[in-house]
Coordinates of C-alpha atoms in Angstrom, one line a residue:
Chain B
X1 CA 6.5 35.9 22.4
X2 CA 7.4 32.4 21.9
X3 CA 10.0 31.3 19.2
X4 CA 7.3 29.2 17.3
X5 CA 5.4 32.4 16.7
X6 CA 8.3 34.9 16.4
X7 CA 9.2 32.2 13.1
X8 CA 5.2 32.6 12.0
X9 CA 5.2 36.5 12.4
X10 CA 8.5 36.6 10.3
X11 CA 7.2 34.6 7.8
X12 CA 4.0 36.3 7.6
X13 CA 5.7 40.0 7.6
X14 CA 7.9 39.1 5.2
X15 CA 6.5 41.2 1.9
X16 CA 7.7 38.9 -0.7
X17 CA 7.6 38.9 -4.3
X18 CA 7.0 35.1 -5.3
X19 CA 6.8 35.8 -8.7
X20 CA 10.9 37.6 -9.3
X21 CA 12.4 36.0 -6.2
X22 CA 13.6 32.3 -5.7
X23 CA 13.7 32.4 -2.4
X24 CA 11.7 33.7 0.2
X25 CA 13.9 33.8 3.2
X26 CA 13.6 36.6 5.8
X27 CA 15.6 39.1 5.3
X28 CA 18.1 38.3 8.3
X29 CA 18.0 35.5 10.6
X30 CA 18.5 37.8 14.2
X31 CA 14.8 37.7 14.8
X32 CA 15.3 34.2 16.1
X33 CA 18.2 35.2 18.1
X34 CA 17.2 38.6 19.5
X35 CA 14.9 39.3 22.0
X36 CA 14.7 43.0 22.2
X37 CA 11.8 44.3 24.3
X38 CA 13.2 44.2 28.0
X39 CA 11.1 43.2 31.4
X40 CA 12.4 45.6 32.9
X41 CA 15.3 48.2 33.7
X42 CA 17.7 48.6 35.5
X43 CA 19.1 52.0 34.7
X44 CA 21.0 51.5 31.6
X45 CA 20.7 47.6 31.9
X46 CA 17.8 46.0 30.3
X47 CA 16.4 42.6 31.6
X48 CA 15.7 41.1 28.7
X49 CA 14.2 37.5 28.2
X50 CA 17.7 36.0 27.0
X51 CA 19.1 37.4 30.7
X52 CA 16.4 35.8 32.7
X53 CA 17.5 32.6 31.0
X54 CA 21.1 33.0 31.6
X55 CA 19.7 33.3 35.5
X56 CA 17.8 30.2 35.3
X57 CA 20.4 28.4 33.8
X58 CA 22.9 29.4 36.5
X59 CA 19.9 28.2 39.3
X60 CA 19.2 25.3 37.4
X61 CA 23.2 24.3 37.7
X62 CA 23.4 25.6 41.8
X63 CA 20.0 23.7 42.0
X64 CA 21.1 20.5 40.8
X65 CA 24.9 20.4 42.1
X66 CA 23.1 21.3 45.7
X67 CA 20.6 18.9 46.0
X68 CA 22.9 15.9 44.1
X69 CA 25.8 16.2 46.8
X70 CA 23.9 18.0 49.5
X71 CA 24.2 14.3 51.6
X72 CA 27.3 11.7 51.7
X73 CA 24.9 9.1 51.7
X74 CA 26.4 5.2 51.9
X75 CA 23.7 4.3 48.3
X76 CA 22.7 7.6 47.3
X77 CA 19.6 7.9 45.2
X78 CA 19.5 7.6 42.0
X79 CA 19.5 11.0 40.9
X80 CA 22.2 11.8 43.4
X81 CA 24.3 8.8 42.1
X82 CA 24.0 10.6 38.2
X83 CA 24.9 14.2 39.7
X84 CA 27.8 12.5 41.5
X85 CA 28.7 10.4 38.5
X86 CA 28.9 13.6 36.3
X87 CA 31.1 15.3 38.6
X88 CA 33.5 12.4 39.0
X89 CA 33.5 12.2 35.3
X90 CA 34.6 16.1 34.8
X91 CA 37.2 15.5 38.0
X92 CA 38.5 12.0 36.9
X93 CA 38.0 11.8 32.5
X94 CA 39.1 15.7 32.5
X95 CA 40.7 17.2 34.5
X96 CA 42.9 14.4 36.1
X97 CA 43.6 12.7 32.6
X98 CA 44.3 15.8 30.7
X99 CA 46.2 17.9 32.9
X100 CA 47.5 15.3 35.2
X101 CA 47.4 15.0 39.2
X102 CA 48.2 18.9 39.5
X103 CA 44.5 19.3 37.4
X104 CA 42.3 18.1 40.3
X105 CA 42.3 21.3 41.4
X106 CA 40.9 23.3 38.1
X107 CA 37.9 20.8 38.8
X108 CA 35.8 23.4 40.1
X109 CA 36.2 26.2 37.5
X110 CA 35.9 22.8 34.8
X111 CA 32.7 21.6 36.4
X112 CA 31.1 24.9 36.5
X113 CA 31.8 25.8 32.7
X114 CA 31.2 21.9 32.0
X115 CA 27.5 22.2 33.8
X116 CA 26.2 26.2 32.8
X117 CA 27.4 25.0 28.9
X118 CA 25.5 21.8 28.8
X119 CA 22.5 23.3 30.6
X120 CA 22.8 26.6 28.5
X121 CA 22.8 24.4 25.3
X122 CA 19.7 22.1 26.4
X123 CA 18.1 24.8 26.6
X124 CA 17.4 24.5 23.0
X125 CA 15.3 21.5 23.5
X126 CA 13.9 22.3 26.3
X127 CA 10.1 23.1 26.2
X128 CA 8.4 26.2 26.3
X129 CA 12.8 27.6 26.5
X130 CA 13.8 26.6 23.1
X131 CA 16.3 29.3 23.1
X132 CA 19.9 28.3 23.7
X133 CA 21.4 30.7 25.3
X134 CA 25.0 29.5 24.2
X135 CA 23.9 31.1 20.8
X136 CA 24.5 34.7 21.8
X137 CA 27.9 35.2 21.3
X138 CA 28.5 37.5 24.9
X139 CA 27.9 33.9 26.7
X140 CA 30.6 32.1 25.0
X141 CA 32.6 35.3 24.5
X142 CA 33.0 35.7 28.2
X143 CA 33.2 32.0 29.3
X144 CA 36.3 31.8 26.7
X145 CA 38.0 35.3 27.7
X146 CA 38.3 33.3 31.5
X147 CA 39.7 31.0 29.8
X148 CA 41.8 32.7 28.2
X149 CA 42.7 34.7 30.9
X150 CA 43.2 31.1 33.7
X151 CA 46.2 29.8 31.2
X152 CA 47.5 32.8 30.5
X153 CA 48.0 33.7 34.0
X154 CA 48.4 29.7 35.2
X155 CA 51.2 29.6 32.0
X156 CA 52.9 32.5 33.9
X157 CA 52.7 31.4 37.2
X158 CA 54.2 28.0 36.8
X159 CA 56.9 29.1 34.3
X160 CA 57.9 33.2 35.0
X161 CA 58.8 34.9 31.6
X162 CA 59.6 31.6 30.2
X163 CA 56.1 30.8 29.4
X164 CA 56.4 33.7 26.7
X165 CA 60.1 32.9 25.2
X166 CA 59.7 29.6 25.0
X167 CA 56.6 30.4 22.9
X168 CA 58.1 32.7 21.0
X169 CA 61.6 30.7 20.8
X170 CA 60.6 27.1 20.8
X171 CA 63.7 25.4 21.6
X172 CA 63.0 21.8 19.9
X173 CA 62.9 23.4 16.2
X174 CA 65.7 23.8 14.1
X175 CA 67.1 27.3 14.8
X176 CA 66.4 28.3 10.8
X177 CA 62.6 27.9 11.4
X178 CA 62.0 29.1 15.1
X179 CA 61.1 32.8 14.4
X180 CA 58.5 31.3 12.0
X181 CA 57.3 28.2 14.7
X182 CA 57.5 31.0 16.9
X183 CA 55.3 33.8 15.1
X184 CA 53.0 30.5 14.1
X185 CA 52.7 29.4 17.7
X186 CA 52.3 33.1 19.4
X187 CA 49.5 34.1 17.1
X188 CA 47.5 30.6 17.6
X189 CA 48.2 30.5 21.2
X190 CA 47.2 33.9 22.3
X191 CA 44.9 35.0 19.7
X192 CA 42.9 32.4 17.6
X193 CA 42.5 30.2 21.0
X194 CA 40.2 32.1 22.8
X195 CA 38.8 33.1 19.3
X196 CA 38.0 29.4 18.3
X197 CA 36.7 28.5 21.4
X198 CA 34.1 30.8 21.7
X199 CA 33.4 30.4 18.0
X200 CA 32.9 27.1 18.0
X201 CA 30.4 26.8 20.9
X202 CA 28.7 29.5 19.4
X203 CA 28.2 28.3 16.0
X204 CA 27.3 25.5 16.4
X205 CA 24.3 26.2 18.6
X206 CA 23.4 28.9 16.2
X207 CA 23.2 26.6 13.7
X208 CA 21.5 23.9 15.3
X209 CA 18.9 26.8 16.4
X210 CA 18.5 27.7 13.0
X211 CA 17.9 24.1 11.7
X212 CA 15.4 23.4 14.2
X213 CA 13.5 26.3 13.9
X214 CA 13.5 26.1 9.8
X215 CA 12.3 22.6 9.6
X216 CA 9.8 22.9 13.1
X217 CA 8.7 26.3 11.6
X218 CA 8.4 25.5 7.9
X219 CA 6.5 22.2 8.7
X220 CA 4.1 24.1 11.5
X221 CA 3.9 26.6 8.5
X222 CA 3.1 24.1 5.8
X223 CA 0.3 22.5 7.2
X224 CA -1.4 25.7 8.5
X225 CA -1.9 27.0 5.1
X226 CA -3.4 23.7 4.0
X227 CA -6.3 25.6 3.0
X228 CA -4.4 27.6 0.1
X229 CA -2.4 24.9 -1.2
X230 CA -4.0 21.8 -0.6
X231 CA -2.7 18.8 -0.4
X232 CA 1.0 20.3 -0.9
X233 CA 1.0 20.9 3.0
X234 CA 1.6 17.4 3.1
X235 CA 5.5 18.5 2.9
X236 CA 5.2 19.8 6.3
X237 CA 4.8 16.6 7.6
X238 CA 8.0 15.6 6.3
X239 CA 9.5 19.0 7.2
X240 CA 7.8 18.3 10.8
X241 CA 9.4 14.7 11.2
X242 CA 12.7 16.1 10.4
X243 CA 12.8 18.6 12.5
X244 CA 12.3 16.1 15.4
X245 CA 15.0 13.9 14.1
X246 CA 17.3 16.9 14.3
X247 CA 16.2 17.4 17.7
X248 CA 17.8 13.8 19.1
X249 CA 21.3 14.9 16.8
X250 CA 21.3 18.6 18.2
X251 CA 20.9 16.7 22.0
X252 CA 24.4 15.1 21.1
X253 CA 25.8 18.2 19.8
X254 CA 24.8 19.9 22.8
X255 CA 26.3 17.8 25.1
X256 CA 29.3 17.1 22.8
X257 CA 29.9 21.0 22.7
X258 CA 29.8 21.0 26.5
X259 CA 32.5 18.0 26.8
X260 CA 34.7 19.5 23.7
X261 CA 34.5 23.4 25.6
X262 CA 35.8 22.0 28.9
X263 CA 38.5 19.6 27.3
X264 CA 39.8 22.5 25.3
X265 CA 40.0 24.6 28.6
X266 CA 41.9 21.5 30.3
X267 CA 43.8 21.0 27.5
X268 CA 45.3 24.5 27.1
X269 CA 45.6 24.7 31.1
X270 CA 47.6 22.0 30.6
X271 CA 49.8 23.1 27.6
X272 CA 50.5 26.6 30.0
X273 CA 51.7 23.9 32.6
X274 CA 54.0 22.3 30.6
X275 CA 54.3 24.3 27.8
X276 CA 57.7 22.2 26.3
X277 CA 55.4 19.6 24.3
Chain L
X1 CA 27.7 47.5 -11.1
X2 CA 27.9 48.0 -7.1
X3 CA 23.7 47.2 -6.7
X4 CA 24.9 44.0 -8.9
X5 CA 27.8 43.2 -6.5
X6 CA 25.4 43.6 -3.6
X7 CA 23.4 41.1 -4.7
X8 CA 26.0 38.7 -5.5
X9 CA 27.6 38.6 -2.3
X10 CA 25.5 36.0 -0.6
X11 CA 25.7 33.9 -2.7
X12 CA 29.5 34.1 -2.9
X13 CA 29.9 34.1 0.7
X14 CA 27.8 30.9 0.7
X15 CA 30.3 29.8 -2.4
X16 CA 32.9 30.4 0.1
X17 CA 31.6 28.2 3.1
X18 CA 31.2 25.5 1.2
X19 CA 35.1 25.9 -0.4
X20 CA 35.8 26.2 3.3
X21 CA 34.2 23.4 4.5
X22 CA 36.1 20.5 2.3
X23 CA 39.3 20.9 4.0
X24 CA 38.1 20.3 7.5
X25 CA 35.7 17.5 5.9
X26 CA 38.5 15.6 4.8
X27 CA 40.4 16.2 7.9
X28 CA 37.6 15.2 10.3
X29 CA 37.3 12.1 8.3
X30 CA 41.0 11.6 8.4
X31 CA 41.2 11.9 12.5
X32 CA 37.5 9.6 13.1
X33 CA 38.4 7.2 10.8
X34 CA 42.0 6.9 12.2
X35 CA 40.5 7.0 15.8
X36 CA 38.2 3.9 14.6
X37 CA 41.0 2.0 13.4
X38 CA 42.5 2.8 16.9
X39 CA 39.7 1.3 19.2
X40 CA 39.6 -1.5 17.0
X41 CA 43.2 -2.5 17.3
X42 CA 43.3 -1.6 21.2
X43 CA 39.7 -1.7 22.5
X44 CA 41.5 -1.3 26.4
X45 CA 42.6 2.5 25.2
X46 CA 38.9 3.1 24.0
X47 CA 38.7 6.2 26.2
X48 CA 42.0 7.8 25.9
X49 CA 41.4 8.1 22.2
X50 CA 38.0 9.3 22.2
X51 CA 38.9 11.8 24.1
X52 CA 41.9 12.8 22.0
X53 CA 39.4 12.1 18.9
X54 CA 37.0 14.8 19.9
X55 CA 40.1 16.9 20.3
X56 CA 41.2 16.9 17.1
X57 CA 37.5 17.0 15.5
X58 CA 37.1 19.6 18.0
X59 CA 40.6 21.9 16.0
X60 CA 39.7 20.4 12.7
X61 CA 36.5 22.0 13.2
X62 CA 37.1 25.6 13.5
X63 CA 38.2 26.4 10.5
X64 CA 34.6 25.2 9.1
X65 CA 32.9 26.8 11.9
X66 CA 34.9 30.5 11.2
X67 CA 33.7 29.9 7.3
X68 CA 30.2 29.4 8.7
X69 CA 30.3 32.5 10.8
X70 CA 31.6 35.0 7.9
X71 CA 29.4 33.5 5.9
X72 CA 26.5 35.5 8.1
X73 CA 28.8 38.1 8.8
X74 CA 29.4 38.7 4.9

């Protein structure tokens, strides 16, 4: 069942009272999120149609980093010359200028995050998809927890216990406000980081989702029921036209979420690097 | 009185978001409008700062984003 009629059946279902309520919104907005009947099953795991997209975004990403730098060609095509151009941006504009020359190396685990995100998120636009599968919070959840656990472990490595005491004790405050620095900088560090950075991605696609489908749906809607209401439904239109505004803003909030995800993962890699500044 | 406090608690939730949502306004006006002033003094460090720039939008933003998120949660 697409999303487009998922939106219609909601708003058909929905038993609402026009005359004593002011608003007739569906009661909660999971139906556009959720899809609960599964393919099929294996054992306890059910194959749902938001795993099979998570799949296809993961093929789409091998697909195209395969066949862009499959060849070393002297002029690569055109398409080969964007792929490459994309990976020299993560390798050069991220990691390298964020963390510094010690980064190159985090370019794979950057490009891969950088890539499934900004797939995952276009997604949304995509047709016949229209589903970002960034809006499910396990998806972001899980991207951020490796996160969280690469700097944890990288901030270890590279600095022994010192990566937790210095933390804890910054050195550069005044010595009457470290334990509060300290207590300030523990908590944001190892518990509203990962937090935030799955949050953020998250949010933002649900709430692009839900834009898109409210203005597509109530415009679709609208003019449907230009029988009933007559020339009224011309408000769909407008609804319509919006909604495919929003579509060209959520494009750059989809690749802007992409870029901001992977610069946050540089940029605390690189804080657990040098954790003194 | 609890049926009534049911009810009302969208619609403070929603009060809520948008309380939350002025400070990070301000402060992702603050960090663009500095990062404009930026490029336009020193067009050559153009992509340092807008990567810095999305940096801080990208901090300022959270606190918004967590108000958004409770208020669905709520």
């Amino acid at each position: 069942m697409g999303r487009l009629t998922t939106l219609l059946w909601a708003v058909e279902h929905h038993e609402c009272d026009v005359e004593n309520e002011v608003i007739c919104a569906p009661e909660n907005v999971n139906i556009l999120f959720e899809y609960k009947e599964p393919w099929f099953s294996v054992g306890p795991v059910n194959f749902t149609r938001t795993s099979f997209l998570i799949f296809l975004a993961a093929a789409v990403v091998i697909g195209l980093l395969y066949f862009g730098l499959r060849r070393n060609r002297l002029v690569p095509t055109k398409f080969e010359a964007a792929i490459q151009s994309l990976v020299e941006f993560v390798r050069d504009g991220i990691a390298r200028d964020i963390i510094g020359p010690e980064g190159v190396r985090y370019t794979p685990y950057l490009l891969s995050i950088f890539m499934l995100i900004l797939v995952g998120n276009l997604f949304e636009l995509a047709p016949l998809i229209n589903f970002p599968i960034t809006s499910r919070m396990a998806l972001p959840a899980f991207l951020s927890l490796i996160t969280y656990v690469i700097f944890v472990f990288v901030g270890f490595k590279k600095n022994g216990i010192r990566y937790l005491t210095d933390t804890a004790w910054p050195k550069a405050v005044p010595i009457g406000l470290r334990w509060l620095v300290g207590l300030i900088e523990i908590v944001s560090t190892f518990i509203l980081r990962p937090i935030t950075l799955a949050v953020r991605l998250f949010a933002n696609l649900v709430a692009g989702h839900l834009m898109l489908s409210l203005l597509l749906g109530s415009g679709i809607a609208f003019v449907l029921a230009v029988g009933e209401i007559g020339p009224k439904a011309g408000i769909g239109v407008v609804w319509f036209a919006f909604g495919l505004l929003m579509f060209v803003f959520e494009l750059l909030v989809g690749v802007l979420q992409a870029y901001i995800f992977t610069l946050l993962t540089a940029v605390y890699i690189q804080t657990s690097i040098h954790p003194a500044h | 009185m609890e049926g009534n406090i049911e009810l009302l608690k969208g619609a403070i939730a929603l009060i809520g978001y948008g309380l939350g949502a002025v400070g990070p306004g301000i402060g992702i006006g603050i960090v663009a409008g500095n990062a404009i002033t930026a490029m336009a003094r020193q067009p050559e460090m153009t992509g340092t700062i807008r990567a810095t720039m999305f940096l801080g939008i990208a901090l300022t933003e959270a606190l918004a984003l967590i108000g958004f998120v409770l208020f669905f949660i709520a």
